[in-house]
mmCIF file with all atom_site columns, C-alpha atoms in Angstrom:
data_model
loop_
_atom_site.group_PDB
_atom_site.id
_atom_site.type_symbol
_atom_site.label_atom_id
_atom_site.label_alt_id
_atom_site.label_comp_id
_atom_site.label_asym_id
_atom_site.label_entity_id
_atom_site.label_seq_id
_atom_site.pdbx_PDB_ins_code
_atom_site.Cartn_x
_atom_site.Cartn_y
_atom_site.Cartn_z
_atom_site.occupancy
_atom_site.B_iso_or_equiv
_atom_site.pdbx_formal_charge
_atom_site.auth_seq_id
_atom_site.auth_comp_id
_atom_site.auth_asym_id
_atom_site.auth_atom_id
_atom_site.pdbx_PDB_model_num
ATOM 1   C CA . MET A 1 1   ? -4.590  -188.502 12.205 1.00 0.00 ? 18  MET A CA 1
ATOM 2   C CA . PHE A 1 2   ? -4.838  -185.126 13.893 1.00 0.00 ? 19  PHE A CA 1
ATOM 3   C CA . TYR A 1 3   ? -7.768  -186.213 16.076 1.00 0.00 ? 20  TYR A CA 1
ATOM 4   C CA . TYR A 1 4   ? -5.941  -189.391 17.062 1.00 0.00 ? 21  TYR A CA 1
ATOM 5   C CA . ARG A 1 5   ? -2.979  -187.308 18.283 1.00 0.00 ? 22  ARG A CA 1
ATOM 6   C CA . VAL A 1 6   ? -5.311  -184.962 20.180 1.00 0.00 ? 23  VAL A CA 1
ATOM 7   C CA . LYS A 1 7   ? -7.006  -187.927 21.896 1.00 0.00 ? 24  LYS A CA 1
ATOM 8   C CA . LYS A 1 8   ? -3.609  -189.451 22.702 1.00 0.00 ? 25  LYS A CA 1
ATOM 9   C CA . TYR A 1 9   ? -2.301  -186.254 24.321 1.00 0.00 ? 26  TYR A CA 1
ATOM 10  C CA . ILE A 1 10  ? -5.504  -185.599 26.241 1.00 0.00 ? 27  ILE A CA 1
ATOM 11  C CA . GLY A 1 11  ? -5.501  -189.191 27.476 1.00 0.00 ? 28  GLY A CA 1
ATOM 12  C CA . ALA A 1 12  ? -1.913  -188.798 28.673 1.00 0.00 ? 29  ALA A CA 1
ATOM 13  C CA . TYR A 1 13  ? -2.732  -185.557 30.496 1.00 0.00 ? 30  TYR A CA 1
ATOM 14  C CA . LEU A 1 14  ? -5.803  -187.080 32.105 1.00 0.00 ? 31  LEU A CA 1
ATOM 15  C CA . ALA A 1 15  ? -3.769  -190.057 33.290 1.00 0.00 ? 32  ALA A CA 1
ATOM 16  C CA . ILE A 1 16  ? -1.187  -187.732 34.860 1.00 0.00 ? 33  ILE A CA 1
ATOM 17  C CA . LEU A 1 17  ? -3.845  -185.497 36.421 1.00 0.00 ? 34  LEU A CA 1
ATOM 18  C CA . GLY A 1 18  ? -6.064  -188.366 37.540 1.00 0.00 ? 35  GLY A CA 1
ATOM 19  C CA . GLY A 1 19  ? -9.012  -187.137 35.455 1.00 0.00 ? 36  GLY A CA 1
ATOM 20  C CA . ALA A 1 20  ? -10.718 -183.863 34.684 1.00 0.00 ? 37  ALA A CA 1
ATOM 21  C CA . ASP A 1 21  ? -14.170 -182.380 35.048 1.00 0.00 ? 38  ASP A CA 1
ATOM 22  C CA . THR A 1 22  ? -13.984 -180.350 31.838 1.00 0.00 ? 39  THR A CA 1
ATOM 23  C CA . VAL A 1 23  ? -11.837 -180.178 28.732 1.00 0.00 ? 40  VAL A CA 1
ATOM 24  C CA . VAL A 1 24  ? -12.027 -176.925 26.766 1.00 0.00 ? 41  VAL A CA 1
ATOM 25  C CA . PHE A 1 25  ? -10.668 -176.450 23.254 1.00 0.00 ? 42  PHE A CA 1
ATOM 26  C CA . GLY A 1 26  ? -9.746  -173.110 21.771 1.00 0.00 ? 43  GLY A CA 1
ATOM 27  C CA . GLY A 1 27  ? -9.028  -171.908 18.263 1.00 0.00 ? 44  GLY A CA 1
ATOM 28  C CA . ASP A 1 28  ? -10.567 -173.815 15.409 1.00 0.00 ? 45  ASP A CA 1
ATOM 29  C CA . ILE A 1 29  ? -10.444 -177.294 16.968 1.00 0.00 ? 46  ILE A CA 1
ATOM 30  C CA . GLY A 1 30  ? -13.835 -178.831 16.451 1.00 0.00 ? 47  GLY A CA 1
ATOM 31  C CA . GLU A 1 31  ? -14.856 -176.107 14.024 1.00 0.00 ? 48  GLU A CA 1
ATOM 32  C CA . ASN A 1 32  ? -16.187 -178.675 11.573 1.00 0.00 ? 49  ASN A CA 1
ATOM 33  C CA . ALA A 1 33  ? -17.636 -181.002 14.204 1.00 0.00 ? 50  ALA A CA 1
ATOM 34  C CA . PRO A 1 34  ? -21.435 -181.227 14.176 1.00 0.00 ? 51  PRO A CA 1
ATOM 35  C CA . ASP A 1 35  ? -23.422 -179.537 16.917 1.00 0.00 ? 52  ASP A CA 1
ATOM 36  C CA . LEU A 1 36  ? -25.838 -182.276 17.902 1.00 0.00 ? 53  LEU A CA 1
ATOM 37  C CA . PHE A 1 37  ? -27.747 -180.326 20.526 1.00 0.00 ? 54  PHE A CA 1
ATOM 38  C CA . THR A 1 38  ? -29.389 -176.937 20.527 1.00 0.00 ? 55  THR A CA 1
ATOM 39  C CA . LEU A 1 39  ? -28.699 -174.712 23.523 1.00 0.00 ? 56  LEU A CA 1
ATOM 40  C CA . GLU A 1 40  ? -32.125 -175.624 24.899 1.00 0.00 ? 57  GLU A CA 1
ATOM 41  C CA . GLU A 1 41  ? -31.455 -179.355 24.471 1.00 0.00 ? 58  GLU A CA 1
ATOM 42  C CA . ALA A 1 42  ? -27.988 -179.096 26.028 1.00 0.00 ? 59  ALA A CA 1
ATOM 43  C CA . THR A 1 43  ? -29.406 -177.194 28.994 1.00 0.00 ? 60  THR A CA 1
ATOM 44  C CA . HIS A 1 44  ? -32.160 -179.802 29.459 1.00 0.00 ? 61  HIS A CA 1
ATOM 45  C CA . LEU A 1 45  ? -29.575 -182.595 29.239 1.00 0.00 ? 62  LEU A CA 1
ATOM 46  C CA . LEU A 1 46  ? -27.354 -180.959 31.854 1.00 0.00 ? 63  LEU A CA 1
ATOM 47  C CA . GLU A 1 47  ? -30.284 -180.305 34.191 1.00 0.00 ? 64  GLU A CA 1
ATOM 48  C CA . ARG A 1 48  ? -32.044 -183.657 33.839 1.00 0.00 ? 65  ARG A CA 1
ATOM 49  C CA . GLY A 1 49  ? -29.348 -186.051 32.645 1.00 0.00 ? 66  GLY A CA 1
ATOM 50  C CA . ALA A 1 50  ? -31.429 -187.406 29.756 1.00 0.00 ? 67  ALA A CA 1
ATOM 51  C CA . LEU A 1 51  ? -33.040 -186.106 26.596 1.00 0.00 ? 68  LEU A CA 1
ATOM 52  C CA . ARG A 1 52  ? -35.358 -187.488 23.932 1.00 0.00 ? 69  ARG A CA 1
ATOM 53  C CA . LEU A 1 53  ? -33.841 -186.579 20.576 1.00 0.00 ? 70  LEU A CA 1
ATOM 54  C CA . ASN A 1 54  ? -36.960 -185.813 18.543 1.00 0.00 ? 71  ASN A CA 1
ATOM 55  C CA . TRP A 1 55  ? -34.828 -184.991 15.501 1.00 0.00 ? 72  TRP A CA 1
ATOM 56  C CA . ALA A 1 56  ? -33.272 -188.460 15.547 1.00 0.00 ? 73  ALA A CA 1
ATOM 57  C CA . GLY A 1 57  ? -36.431 -190.564 15.798 1.00 0.00 ? 74  GLY A CA 1
ATOM 58  C CA . HIS A 1 58  ? -38.982 -191.455 13.129 1.00 0.00 ? 75  HIS A CA 1
ATOM 59  C CA . LYS A 1 59  ? -42.777 -191.199 13.397 1.00 0.00 ? 76  LYS A CA 1
ATOM 60  C CA . LEU A 1 60  ? -42.519 -190.587 17.135 1.00 0.00 ? 77  LEU A CA 1
ATOM 61  C CA . ARG A 1 61  ? -46.264 -190.865 17.821 1.00 0.00 ? 78  ARG A CA 1
ATOM 62  C CA . GLN A 1 62  ? -46.366 -194.332 16.263 1.00 0.00 ? 79  GLN A CA 1
ATOM 63  C CA . LYS A 1 63  ? -43.084 -195.576 17.783 1.00 0.00 ? 80  LYS A CA 1
ATOM 64  C CA . LYS A 1 64  ? -42.694 -199.293 18.291 1.00 0.00 ? 81  LYS A CA 1
ATOM 65  C CA . MET A 1 65  ? -39.447 -198.983 20.203 1.00 0.00 ? 82  MET A CA 1
ATOM 66  C CA . ILE A 1 66  ? -37.214 -196.552 22.037 1.00 0.00 ? 83  ILE A CA 1
ATOM 67  C CA . LEU A 1 67  ? -33.489 -196.677 21.350 1.00 0.00 ? 84  LEU A CA 1
ATOM 68  C CA . THR A 1 68  ? -31.907 -195.571 24.627 1.00 0.00 ? 85  THR A CA 1
ATOM 69  C CA . VAL A 1 69  ? -28.223 -194.819 24.759 1.00 0.00 ? 86  VAL A CA 1
ATOM 70  C CA . ILE A 1 70  ? -25.741 -193.865 27.462 1.00 0.00 ? 87  ILE A CA 1
ATOM 71  C CA . GLY A 1 71  ? -22.546 -192.141 26.399 1.00 0.00 ? 88  GLY A CA 1
ATOM 72  C CA . SER A 1 72  ? -21.258 -190.287 23.366 1.00 0.00 ? 89  SER A CA 1
ATOM 73  C CA . TYR A 1 73  ? -19.645 -193.183 21.487 1.00 0.00 ? 90  TYR A CA 1
ATOM 74  C CA . GLN A 1 74  ? -22.798 -195.219 21.835 1.00 0.00 ? 91  GLN A CA 1
ATOM 75  C CA . LEU A 1 75  ? -24.861 -192.216 20.682 1.00 0.00 ? 92  LEU A CA 1
ATOM 76  C CA . GLU A 1 76  ? -22.963 -192.147 17.407 1.00 0.00 ? 93  GLU A CA 1
ATOM 77  C CA . GLU A 1 77  ? -23.777 -195.824 16.834 1.00 0.00 ? 94  GLU A CA 1
ATOM 78  C CA . VAL A 1 78  ? -27.440 -195.463 17.816 1.00 0.00 ? 95  VAL A CA 1
ATOM 79  C CA . LEU A 1 79  ? -27.799 -192.529 15.412 1.00 0.00 ? 96  LEU A CA 1
ATOM 80  C CA . LYS A 1 80  ? -26.501 -194.771 12.603 1.00 0.00 ? 97  LYS A CA 1
ATOM 81  C CA . ALA A 1 81  ? -29.021 -197.461 13.557 1.00 0.00 ? 98  ALA A CA 1
ATOM 82  C CA . SER A 1 82  ? -31.781 -194.850 13.820 1.00 0.00 ? 99  SER A CA 1
ATOM 83  C CA . LEU A 1 83  ? -31.103 -193.643 10.277 1.00 0.00 ? 100 LEU A CA 1
ATOM 84  C CA . ARG A 1 84  ? -31.388 -197.194 8.992  1.00 0.00 ? 101 ARG A CA 1
ATOM 85  C CA . GLN A 1 85  ? -34.644 -197.788 10.865 1.00 0.00 ? 102 GLN A CA 1
ATOM 86  C CA . ALA A 1 86  ? -36.077 -194.530 9.528  1.00 0.00 ? 103 ALA A CA 1
ATOM 87  C CA . GLY A 1 87  ? -35.033 -195.564 6.027  1.00 0.00 ? 104 GLY A CA 1
ATOM 88  C CA . ARG A 1 88  ? -37.015 -198.779 6.517  1.00 0.00 ? 105 ARG A CA 1
ATOM 89  C CA . ASP A 1 89  ? -39.993 -196.764 7.864  1.00 0.00 ? 106 ASP A CA 1
ATOM 90  C CA . ILE A 1 90  ? -39.816 -198.241 11.376 1.00 0.00 ? 107 ILE A CA 1
ATOM 91  C CA . PRO A 1 91  ? -41.300 -195.828 13.942 1.00 0.00 ? 108 PRO A CA 1
ATOM 92  C CA . HIS A 1 92  ? -38.969 -195.245 16.912 1.00 0.00 ? 109 HIS A CA 1
ATOM 93  C CA . SER A 1 93  ? -37.578 -192.635 19.233 1.00 0.00 ? 110 SER A CA 1
ATOM 94  C CA . VAL A 1 94  ? -34.054 -192.029 20.525 1.00 0.00 ? 111 VAL A CA 1
ATOM 95  C CA . VAL A 1 95  ? -33.241 -191.142 24.135 1.00 0.00 ? 112 VAL A CA 1
ATOM 96  C CA . TYR A 1 96  ? -29.754 -190.011 25.133 1.00 0.00 ? 113 TYR A CA 1
ATOM 97  C CA . MET A 1 97  ? -28.586 -190.291 28.737 1.00 0.00 ? 114 MET A CA 1
ATOM 98  C CA . GLN A 1 98  ? -25.380 -188.682 29.939 1.00 0.00 ? 115 GLN A CA 1
ATOM 99  C CA . GLU A 1 99  ? -22.573 -190.975 30.888 1.00 0.00 ? 116 GLU A CA 1
ATOM 100 C CA . PRO A 1 100 ? -21.337 -190.076 34.338 1.00 0.00 ? 117 PRO A CA 1
ATOM 101 C CA . GLY A 1 101 ? -18.214 -187.951 33.895 1.00 0.00 ? 118 GLY A CA 1
ATOM 102 C CA . LYS A 1 102 ? -16.100 -190.202 31.705 1.00 0.00 ? 119 LYS A CA 1
ATOM 103 C CA . PHE A 1 103 ? -13.699 -189.196 28.987 1.00 0.00 ? 120 PHE A CA 1
ATOM 104 C CA . ARG A 1 104 ? -12.690 -192.413 27.340 1.00 0.00 ? 121 ARG A CA 1
ATOM 105 C CA . ALA A 1 105 ? -12.328 -194.362 24.154 1.00 0.00 ? 122 ALA A CA 1
ATOM 106 C CA . PRO A 1 106 ? -14.668 -197.258 23.396 1.00 0.00 ? 123 PRO A CA 1
ATOM 107 C CA . ARG A 1 107 ? -13.973 -200.277 25.616 1.00 0.00 ? 124 ARG A CA 1
ATOM 108 C CA . SER A 1 108 ? -14.173 -202.640 22.655 1.00 0.00 ? 125 SER A CA 1
ATOM 109 C CA . ASN A 1 109 ? -15.312 -202.862 19.055 1.00 0.00 ? 126 ASN A CA 1
ATOM 110 C CA . GLY A 1 110 ? -18.623 -204.119 20.457 1.00 0.00 ? 127 GLY A CA 1
ATOM 111 C CA . GLU A 1 111 ? -19.429 -200.617 21.612 1.00 0.00 ? 128 GLU A CA 1
ATOM 112 C CA . ARG A 1 112 ? -19.104 -199.399 18.052 1.00 0.00 ? 129 ARG A CA 1
ATOM 113 C CA . ILE A 1 113 ? -21.273 -201.888 16.247 1.00 0.00 ? 130 ILE A CA 1
ATOM 114 C CA . TRP A 1 114 ? -24.492 -200.204 15.158 1.00 0.00 ? 131 TRP A CA 1
ATOM 115 C CA . ALA A 1 115 ? -25.388 -203.403 13.323 1.00 0.00 ? 132 ALA A CA 1
ATOM 116 C CA . HIS A 1 116 ? -25.955 -205.204 16.648 1.00 0.00 ? 133 HIS A CA 1
ATOM 117 C CA . ILE A 1 117 ? -28.510 -202.549 17.537 1.00 0.00 ? 134 ILE A CA 1
ATOM 118 C CA . LEU A 1 118 ? -30.344 -203.164 14.266 1.00 0.00 ? 135 LEU A CA 1
ATOM 119 C CA . GLY A 1 119 ? -30.207 -206.945 14.669 1.00 0.00 ? 136 GLY A CA 1
ATOM 120 C CA . GLU A 1 120 ? -31.720 -206.748 18.151 1.00 0.00 ? 137 GLU A CA 1
ATOM 121 C CA . SER A 1 121 ? -34.279 -204.180 16.973 1.00 0.00 ? 138 SER A CA 1
ATOM 122 C CA . ALA A 1 122 ? -35.456 -206.569 14.267 1.00 0.00 ? 139 ALA A CA 1
ATOM 123 C CA . GLY A 1 123 ? -35.936 -209.321 16.846 1.00 0.00 ? 140 GLY A CA 1
ATOM 124 C CA . LEU A 1 124 ? -37.908 -207.066 19.179 1.00 0.00 ? 141 LEU A CA 1
ATOM 125 C CA . LEU A 1 125 ? -40.133 -205.977 16.311 1.00 0.00 ? 142 LEU A CA 1
ATOM 126 C CA . SER A 1 126 ? -40.587 -209.548 15.017 1.00 0.00 ? 143 SER A CA 1
ATOM 127 C CA . LEU A 1 127 ? -39.008 -208.537 11.716 1.00 0.00 ? 144 LEU A CA 1
ATOM 128 C CA . PRO A 1 128 ? -36.523 -210.543 9.684  1.00 0.00 ? 145 PRO A CA 1
ATOM 129 C CA . ARG A 1 129 ? -33.054 -209.079 10.173 1.00 0.00 ? 146 ARG A CA 1
ATOM 130 C CA . GLU A 1 130 ? -32.826 -208.740 6.386  1.00 0.00 ? 147 GLU A CA 1
ATOM 131 C CA . LYS A 1 131 ? -35.324 -205.872 6.609  1.00 0.00 ? 148 LYS A CA 1
ATOM 132 C CA . LEU A 1 132 ? -32.722 -203.772 8.445  1.00 0.00 ? 149 LEU A CA 1
ATOM 133 C CA . LEU A 1 133 ? -29.387 -205.261 7.398  1.00 0.00 ? 150 LEU A CA 1
ATOM 134 C CA . THR A 1 134 ? -27.858 -206.146 4.048  1.00 0.00 ? 151 THR A CA 1
ATOM 135 C CA . ALA A 1 135 ? -26.628 -209.675 3.297  1.00 0.00 ? 152 ALA A CA 1
ATOM 136 C CA . GLU A 1 136 ? -23.027 -208.452 3.600  1.00 0.00 ? 153 GLU A CA 1
ATOM 137 C CA . GLU A 1 137 ? -23.752 -206.868 7.009  1.00 0.00 ? 154 GLU A CA 1
ATOM 138 C CA . LEU A 1 138 ? -25.446 -210.050 8.234  1.00 0.00 ? 155 LEU A CA 1
ATOM 139 C CA . ASP A 1 139 ? -22.464 -212.170 7.156  1.00 0.00 ? 156 ASP A CA 1
ATOM 140 C CA . ALA A 1 140 ? -20.110 -209.860 9.077  1.00 0.00 ? 157 ALA A CA 1
ATOM 141 C CA . LEU A 1 141 ? -22.384 -209.731 12.112 1.00 0.00 ? 158 LEU A CA 1
ATOM 142 C CA . ASP A 1 142 ? -22.792 -213.520 12.216 1.00 0.00 ? 159 ASP A CA 1
ATOM 143 C CA . GLY A 1 143 ? -19.063 -214.193 11.848 1.00 0.00 ? 160 GLY A CA 1
ATOM 144 C CA . ARG A 1 144 ? -19.203 -215.577 8.289  1.00 0.00 ? 161 ARG A CA 1
ATOM 145 C CA . ALA A 1 145 ? -17.160 -212.644 6.963  1.00 0.00 ? 162 ALA A CA 1
ATOM 146 C CA . SER A 1 146 ? -14.806 -210.026 8.337  1.00 0.00 ? 163 SER A CA 1
ATOM 147 C CA . PRO A 1 147 ? -16.584 -207.045 9.902  1.00 0.00 ? 164 PRO A CA 1
ATOM 148 C CA . GLU A 1 148 ? -13.790 -204.663 8.853  1.00 0.00 ? 165 GLU A CA 1
ATOM 149 C CA . GLY A 1 149 ? -15.095 -202.105 6.382  1.00 0.00 ? 166 GLY A CA 1
ATOM 150 C CA . VAL A 1 150 ? -18.613 -203.538 6.612  1.00 0.00 ? 167 VAL A CA 1
ATOM 151 C CA . ILE A 1 151 ? -19.875 -202.862 10.136 1.00 0.00 ? 168 ILE A CA 1
ATOM 152 C CA . LEU A 1 152 ? -16.701 -201.599 11.791 1.00 0.00 ? 169 LEU A CA 1
#
């Protein structure tokens, strides 16, 4: 609930100000949030705008696909899909590209659905979707069951 209120207030301030280039938090806000990037990775990302996340991929030298993502919300979903692919021993890499200066919530639930990434990955790899998704996830993804609590 706390993070929802923070997002709400920041969104209100950004609307009043017409945007912002940087938002800085003080105190212990974000203290328990994961640091996804090392200083070296963050510097590379800022300088070049994109970064291959070696720690997120699986068997990089044998990769059959590259999961490329733009934006922080999408990164969270791709990391979920990457974990599933690694668990199924599917070689892949993950590339993160910065989203141009936006501070926003997801546009729709579609931006949050990691299961779509896995479904498309299976098709590209000529694998049955069942190799990457459970029966319950497939039912939710295909509209035979509610996605709430399953893939959302």
